[in-house]
Amino acid sequence: MIGVALIRRGRRVVAFAWMAAQAGGGILNWALKRLYERARPEFADAFLYYPSFAFPSGHAMGTFIFCGVGCYLLLRDGRSWTTAASVIALALSWCVIVGFSRLYLGVHFFSDVVAGLVAGSGWLVVCVSALEIIRRRPQSNPCNSGTAPDSCARDQAGVHAARNR
């Protein structure tokens, strides 16, 4: 839904980054679960049992990525310090609540939740860094290439003439 809303607002790069962050987090979680193959705690209620591996916690990881990318997108255009602090505090509180719920329900060990948060933060750093690199790259300009068309040469001559006036 968020990706679609961003596309409708004409923010395609941000929408792609949002969707890539969420999908990539899921793929990373799946890969880590297959790599470690850690069983879930045995003391969880039977109706809470899900036949998958426990390490890392997918809920903790997904929530951290969702909230982290959301905070970045909300705050990247420069909000006030109090707004930024409030949004970040709310997002971090939500991540802690989700992590605690996984422990309370008995479906994860503490290390599973911590690993989910650490892996989520690593993926968040990768996604935000990639989006910042894309956002800050110079816009492509055919006049900056080695073989500029004649129109670029005329445009550049006009710019130089205007500077010399």
Backbone as CSV, one residue per row, in Angstrom:
resi,resn,N_x,N_y,N_z,CA_x,CA_y,CA_z,C_x,C_y,C_z
1,MET,0.819,-1.197,0.000,0.000,0.000,0.000,0.862,1.259,0.000
2,ILE,1.921,1.277,0.784,2.768,2.465,0.851,3.481,2.666,-0.479
3,GLY,3.974,1.586,-1.068,4.635,1.684,-2.366,3.697,2.216,-3.437
4,VAL,2.460,1.750,-3.451,1.474,2.222,-4.425,1.179,3.704,-4.203
5,ALA,1.043,4.109,-2.950,0.788,5.521,-2.647,1.951,6.394,-3.114
6,LEU,3.166,5.925,-2.924,4.330,6.694,-3.378,4.370,6.785,-4.897
7,ILE,4.022,5.706,-5.588,3.987,5.732,-7.053,2.931,6.714,-7.530
8,ARG,1.780,6.714,-6.911,0.709,7.649,-7.308,1.118,9.105,-7.092
9,ARG,1.995,9.344,-6.151,2.482,10.710,-5.904,3.664,11.062,-6.792
10,GLY,4.039,10.153,-7.674,5.130,10.409,-8.600,6.512,10.203,-8.014
11,ARG,6.603,9.499,-6.917,7.895,9.266,-6.259,8.327,7.824,-6.511
12,ARG,8.624,7.531,-7.759,8.906,6.158,-8.175,10.185,5.602,-7.554
13,VAL,11.225,6.405,-7.478,12.487,5.913,-6.916,12.298,5.571,-5.442
14,VAL,11.607,6.441,-4.725,11.358,6.194,-3.306,10.456,4.973,-3.139
15,ALA,9.467,4.827,-3.998,8.577,3.669,-3.942,9.355,2.380,-4.191
16,PHE,10.237,2.408,-5.177,11.055,1.227,-5.448,11.943,0.914,-4.252
17,ALA,12.537,1.952,-3.666,13.395,1.746,-2.494,12.604,1.155,-1.338
18,TRP,11.391,1.647,-1.120,10.527,1.125,-0.050,10.251,-0.362,-0.274
19,MET,9.827,-0.703,-1.484,9.477,-2.094,-1.778,10.705,-2.995,-1.754
20,ALA,11.842,-2.495,-2.243,13.072,-3.288,-2.225,13.530,-3.538,-0.788
21,ALA,13.380,-2.545,0.073,13.779,-2.711,1.478,12.929,-3.790,2.147
22,GLN,11.627,-3.757,1.912,10.734,-4.732,2.541,10.975,-6.138,1.980
23,ALA,11.054,-6.238,0.658,11.270,-7.548,0.036,12.658,-8.096,0.371
24,GLY,13.657,-7.244,0.316,15.019,-7.676,0.632,15.154,-8.134,2.073
25,GLY,14.445,-7.458,2.985,14.450,-7.889,4.380,13.862,-9.282,4.540
26,GLY,12.793,-9.546,3.821,12.189,-10.876,3.859,13.111,-11.951,3.311
27,ILE,13.780,-11.625,2.222,14.722,-12.577,1.621,15.909,-12.813,2.553
28,LEU,16.422,-11.742,3.156,17.529,-11.883,4.103,17.109,-12.735,5.300
29,ASN,15.921,-12.514,5.813,15.431,-13.302,6.946,15.319,-14.774,6.571
30,TRP,14.765,-15.046,5.416,14.636,-16.427,4.939,16.008,-17.085,4.831
31,ALA,16.976,-16.350,4.254,18.315,-16.909,4.078,18.995,-17.179,5.419
32,LEU,18.847,-16.264,6.364,19.454,-16.469,7.676,18.813,-17.632,8.422
33,LYS,17.501,-17.774,8.299,16.823,-18.904,8.946,17.329,-20.228,8.372
34,ARG,17.520,-20.284,7.053,18.022,-21.498,6.423,19.479,-21.756,6.794
35,LEU,20.238,-20.691,6.978,21.653,-20.830,7.318,21.836,-21.390,8.725
36,TYR,21.079,-20.892,9.688,21.272,-21.287,11.089,20.372,-22.443,11.532
37,GLU,19.190,-22.560,10.972,18.244,-23.643,11.266,18.076,-23.894,12.768
38,ARG,17.823,-22.858,13.504,17.635,-22.975,14.951,16.169,-23.259,15.259
39,ALA,15.936,-24.264,16.079,14.565,-24.651,16.438,13.948,-23.609,17.372
40,ARG,12.639,-23.541,17.330,11.911,-22.630,18.218,11.884,-23.205,19.639
41,PRO,11.631,-22.352,20.630,11.522,-22.852,22.008,10.385,-23.872,22.122
42,GLU,10.569,-24.835,22.979,9.567,-25.897,23.133,8.439,-25.504,24.061
43,PHE,8.590,-24.423,24.807,7.574,-24.077,25.796,6.478,-23.177,25.246
44,ALA,6.448,-22.903,23.968,5.379,-22.093,23.383,4.092,-22.914,23.308
45,ASP,2.954,-22.232,23.401,1.668,-22.916,23.254,1.554,-23.520,21.865
46,ALA,0.842,-24.618,21.785,0.736,-25.347,20.514,0.101,-24.484,19.426
47,PHE,-0.870,-23.638,19.761,-1.528,-22.845,18.724,-0.632,-21.704,18.234
48,LEU,0.438,-21.412,18.932,1.391,-20.392,18.503,2.523,-20.977,17.672
49,TYR,2.629,-22.283,17.663,3.743,-22.933,16.989,3.614,-22.751,15.479
50,TYR,4.710,-22.348,14.871,4.775,-22.218,13.421,5.973,-23.036,12.944
51,PRO,5.774,-23.905,11.986,6.858,-24.811,11.590,7.942,-24.127,10.749
52,SER,8.647,-23.213,11.368,9.791,-22.595,10.705,10.890,-22.416,11.748
53,PHE,12.026,-21.982,11.310,13.135,-21.790,12.218,12.986,-20.478,12.976
54,ALA,13.665,-20.386,14.105,13.477,-19.250,15.001,14.496,-18.136,14.812
55,PHE,15.683,-18.459,14.335,16.769,-17.479,14.325,16.997,-16.950,12.928
56,PRO,16.883,-15.664,12.711,16.485,-14.561,13.578,14.974,-14.380,13.574
57,SER,14.486,-13.545,14.466,13.053,-13.272,14.527,12.637,-12.430,13.320
58,GLY,11.776,-12.999,12.506,11.284,-12.279,11.331,10.406,-11.094,11.695
59,HIS,9.623,-11.233,12.767,8.776,-10.121,13.193,9.627,-8.942,13.660
60,ALA,10.648,-9.217,14.470,11.518,-8.141,14.953,12.261,-7.492,13.794
61,MET,12.768,-8.306,12.896,13.524,-7.788,11.758,12.639,-6.976,10.819
62,GLY,11.495,-7.516,10.474,10.580,-6.821,9.567,10.056,-5.520,10.142
63,THR,9.756,-5.526,11.431,9.268,-4.312,12.077,10.348,-3.244,12.089
64,PHE,11.579,-3.639,12.369,12.676,-2.673,12.406,12.913,-2.070,11.026
65,ILE,12.863,-2.878,9.993,13.046,-2.379,8.628,11.890,-1.462,8.244
66,PHE,10.674,-1.888,8.510,9.485,-1.093,8.190,9.545,0.269,8.877
67,CYS,9.780,0.256,10.169,9.821,1.507,10.941,11.040,2.349,10.567
68,GLY,12.169,1.704,10.340,13.376,2.447,10.005,13.286,3.153,8.670
69,VAL,12.839,2.450,7.641,12.695,3.080,6.329,11.588,4.135,6.391
70,GLY,10.523,3.836,7.126,9.457,4.820,7.284,9.946,6.094,7.946
71,CYS,10.726,5.965,9.007,11.308,7.145,9.676,12.207,7.914,8.723
72,TYR,13.032,7.195,8.008,13.933,7.853,7.058,13.143,8.661,6.029
73,LEU,12.113,8.047,5.450,11.332,8.742,4.426,10.568,9.931,5.006
74,LEU,10.070,9.791,6.210,9.342,10.906,6.831,10.260,12.063,7.208
75,LEU,11.464,11.732,7.609,12.345,12.753,8.176,13.454,13.227,7.247
76,ARG,13.590,12.650,6.071,14.738,12.974,5.227,14.701,14.375,4.651
77,ASP,13.577,14.987,4.569,13.495,16.335,4.014,13.631,17.405,5.085
78,GLY,14.029,16.997,6.284,14.336,17.955,7.346,13.118,18.449,8.106
79,ARG,12.785,17.766,9.107,11.729,18.200,10.017,12.389,18.809,11.245
80,SER,11.579,19.334,12.119,12.122,19.917,13.343,12.710,18.818,14.229
81,TRP,13.586,19.221,15.137,14.234,18.281,16.033,13.208,17.555,16.885
82,THR,12.184,18.255,17.355,11.174,17.612,18.208,10.337,16.619,17.427
83,THR,10.015,16.944,16.180,9.266,15.997,15.349,10.099,14.756,15.083
84,ALA,11.362,14.949,14.734,12.247,13.814,14.458,12.389,12.934,15.697
85,ALA,12.596,13.551,16.846,12.750,12.774,18.087,11.479,12.002,18.404
86,SER,10.325,12.618,18.196,9.051,11.950,18.482,8.819,10.761,17.554
87,VAL,9.070,10.955,16.267,8.859,9.882,15.291,9.814,8.724,15.565
88,ILE,11.067,9.028,15.830,12.055,7.980,16.096,11.735,7.249,17.397
89,ALA,11.336,7.984,18.420,10.980,7.349,19.700,9.782,6.426,19.532
90,LEU,8.786,6.860,18.773,7.607,6.024,18.530,7.994,4.758,17.764
91,ALA,8.824,4.904,16.746,9.236,3.747,15.944,10.063,2.765,16.775
92,LEU,10.995,3.271,17.536,11.805,2.383,18.378,10.963,1.700,19.449
93,SER,10.006,2.428,20.003,9.101,1.823,20.995,8.312,0.684,20.377
94,TRP,7.845,0.883,19.157,7.082,-0.167,18.478,7.958,-1.393,18.238
95,CYS,9.210,-1.180,17.853,10.129,-2.297,17.636,10.380,-3.069,18.930
96,VAL,10.527,-2.363,20.038,10.733,-3.015,21.337,9.486,-3.798,21.739
97,ILE,8.312,-3.242,21.506,7.059,-3.928,21.847,6.925,-5.217,21.042
98,VAL,7.206,-5.138,19.749,7.113,-6.346,18.911,8.124,-7.383,19.374
99,GLY,9.350,-6.954,19.641,10.364,-7.893,20.133,9.957,-8.532,21.446
100,PHE,9.431,-7.720,22.361,8.985,-8.259,23.646,7.827,-9.236,23.463
101,SER,6.929,-8.951,22.525,5.787,-9.852,22.300,6.255,-11.234,21.843
102,ARG,7.334,-11.281,21.064,7.871,-12.562,20.611,8.408,-13.374,21.783
103,LEU,9.010,-12.667,22.761,9.512,-13.332,23.965,8.357,-13.744,24.869
104,TYR,7.399,-12.857,25.043,6.262,-13.120,25.917,5.462,-14.325,25.432
105,LEU,5.277,-14.415,24.122,4.532,-15.544,23.569,5.339,-16.839,23.574
106,GLY,6.630,-16.735,23.797,7.469,-17.933,23.876,7.831,-18.532,22.541
107,VAL,7.737,-17.764,21.475,8.044,-18.305,20.151,9.480,-18.025,19.716
108,HIS,10.216,-17.235,20.531,11.615,-16.936,20.232,12.412,-16.860,21.524
109,PHE,13.688,-17.120,21.380,14.625,-16.843,22.449,15.048,-15.383,22.340
110,PHE,15.633,-14.863,23.417,16.098,-13.478,23.419,17.096,-13.224,22.283
111,SER,17.993,-14.174,22.069,19.005,-14.006,21.013,18.371,-13.954,19.620
112,ASP,17.235,-14.623,19.428,16.528,-14.569,18.149,16.040,-13.149,17.862
113,VAL,15.484,-12.526,18.905,14.960,-11.167,18.752,16.109,-10.192,18.517
114,VAL,17.164,-10.314,19.283,18.324,-9.423,19.112,18.916,-9.601,17.716
115,ALA,19.024,-10.828,17.268,19.563,-11.084,15.927,18.664,-10.472,14.858
116,GLY,17.358,-10.542,15.044,16.441,-9.915,14.101,16.634,-8.408,14.042
117,LEU,16.812,-7.790,15.205,17.035,-6.344,15.248,18.382,-5.964,14.631
118,VAL,19.408,-6.748,14.887,20.736,-6.461,14.335,20.732,-6.644,12.820
119,ALA,20.166,-7.747,12.351,20.106,-7.992,10.908,19.241,-6.935,10.224
120,GLY,18.136,-6.561,10.860,17.276,-5.517,10.309,17.988,-4.180,10.237
121,SER,18.769,-3.862,11.262,19.492,-2.586,11.236,20.576,-2.599,10.164
122,GLY,21.226,-3.730,9.971,22.221,-3.833,8.900,21.600,-3.634,7.533
123,TRP,20.469,-4.281,7.303,19.778,-4.139,6.025,19.256,-2.707,5.853
124,LEU,18.805,-2.111,6.934,18.336,-0.723,6.895,19.466,0.216,6.474
125,VAL,20.650,0.006,7.007,21.806,0.829,6.636,22.096,0.680,5.142
126,VAL,22.047,-0.539,4.641,22.296,-0.776,3.218,21.259,-0.047,2.366
127,CYS,19.991,-0.165,2.738,18.914,0.440,1.942,18.964,1.962,1.965
128,VAL,19.139,2.536,3.135,19.192,3.994,3.244,20.435,4.533,2.532
129,SER,21.556,3.845,2.665,22.771,4.279,1.976,22.584,4.240,0.462
130,ALA,21.976,3.178,-0.035,21.733,3.068,-1.474,20.808,4.181,-1.960
131,LEU,19.763,4.466,-1.209,18.843,5.523,-1.609,19.523,6.885,-1.572
132,GLU,20.379,7.124,-0.598,21.114,8.395,-0.535,22.099,8.523,-1.697
133,ILE,22.745,7.438,-2.070,23.659,7.479,-3.221,22.886,7.811,-4.485
134,ILE,21.741,7.160,-4.665,20.910,7.434,-5.838,20.413,8.875,-5.808
135,ARG,20.001,9.319,-4.668,19.443,10.666,-4.524,20.496,11.746,-4.781
136,ARG,21.738,11.508,-4.414,22.781,12.527,-4.521,23.628,12.432,-5.780
137,ARG,23.377,11.442,-6.611,24.194,11.321,-7.822,23.879,12.489,-8.763
138,PRO,24.872,12.902,-9.532,24.620,14.002,-10.465,23.648,13.559,-11.554
139,GLN,22.810,14.460,-11.945,21.852,14.149,-13.003,22.603,13.969,-14.313
140,SER,22.162,13.013,-15.104,22.832,12.779,-16.382,22.552,13.955,-17.309
141,ASN,23.585,14.430,-17.960,23.490,15.556,-18.866,24.315,15.210,-20.094
142,PRO,23.688,15.124,-21.268,24.455,14.742,-22.459,25.541,15.753,-22.787
143,CYS,25.424,16.981,-22.293,26.441,18.001,-22.566,27.713,17.750,-21.767
144,ASN,27.639,16.919,-20.720,28.816,16.628,-19.913,29.629,15.461,-20.451
145,SER,29.119,14.787,-21.460,29.861,13.649,-22.009,30.970,14.158,-22.931
146,GLY,31.878,13.284,-23.267,33.007,13.680,-24.093,32.616,14.111,-25.496
147,THR,31.554,13.526,-26.026,31.117,13.867,-27.378,29.788,14.587,-27.283
148,ALA,29.838,15.885,-27.072,28.622,16.680,-26.920,28.038,17.009,-28.287
149,PRO,26.728,16.926,-28.417,26.092,17.312,-29.678,26.303,18.806,-29.938
150,ASP,26.054,19.198,-31.176,26.234,20.607,-31.550,25.366,21.539,-30.718
151,SER,24.145,21.107,-30.356,23.268,21.966,-29.572,23.862,22.240,-28.198
152,CYS,24.557,21.256,-27.638,25.214,21.464,-26.342,26.344,22.461,-26.475
153,ALA,27.086,22.370,-27.585,28.192,23.303,-27.794,27.655,24.719,-27.908
154,ARG,26.539,24.908,-28.612,25.927,26.236,-28.715,25.430,26.723,-27.364
155,ASP,24.789,25.813,-26.609,24.289,26.181,-25.277,25.435,26.580,-24.366
156,GLN,26.521,25.834,-24.404,27.653,26.142,-23.539,28.317,27.440,-23.958
157,ALA,28.377,27.709,-25.268,28.940,28.978,-25.735,28.084,30.129,-25.258
158,GLY,26.765,29.954,-25.263,25.866,31.006,-24.781,26.047,31.253,-23.287
159,VAL,26.273,30.182,-22.524,26.497,30.324,-21.090,27.794,31.076,-20.835
160,HIS,28.854,30.727,-21.589,30.126,31.400,-21.406,30.024,32.872,-21.781
161,ALA,29.287,33.166,-22.852,29.120,34.566,-23.288,28.355,35.349,-22.219
162,ALA,27.334,34.706,-21.623,26.549,35.384,-20.589,27.384,35.637,-19.348
163,ARG,28.297,34.728,-19.018,29.169,34.926,-17.855,30.150,36.075,-18.073
164,ASN,30.580,36.238,-19.316,31.558,37.266,-19.615,30.945,38.654,-19.707
165,ARG,29.651,38.794,-19.723,28.995,40.102,-19.821,29.038,40.831,-18.542
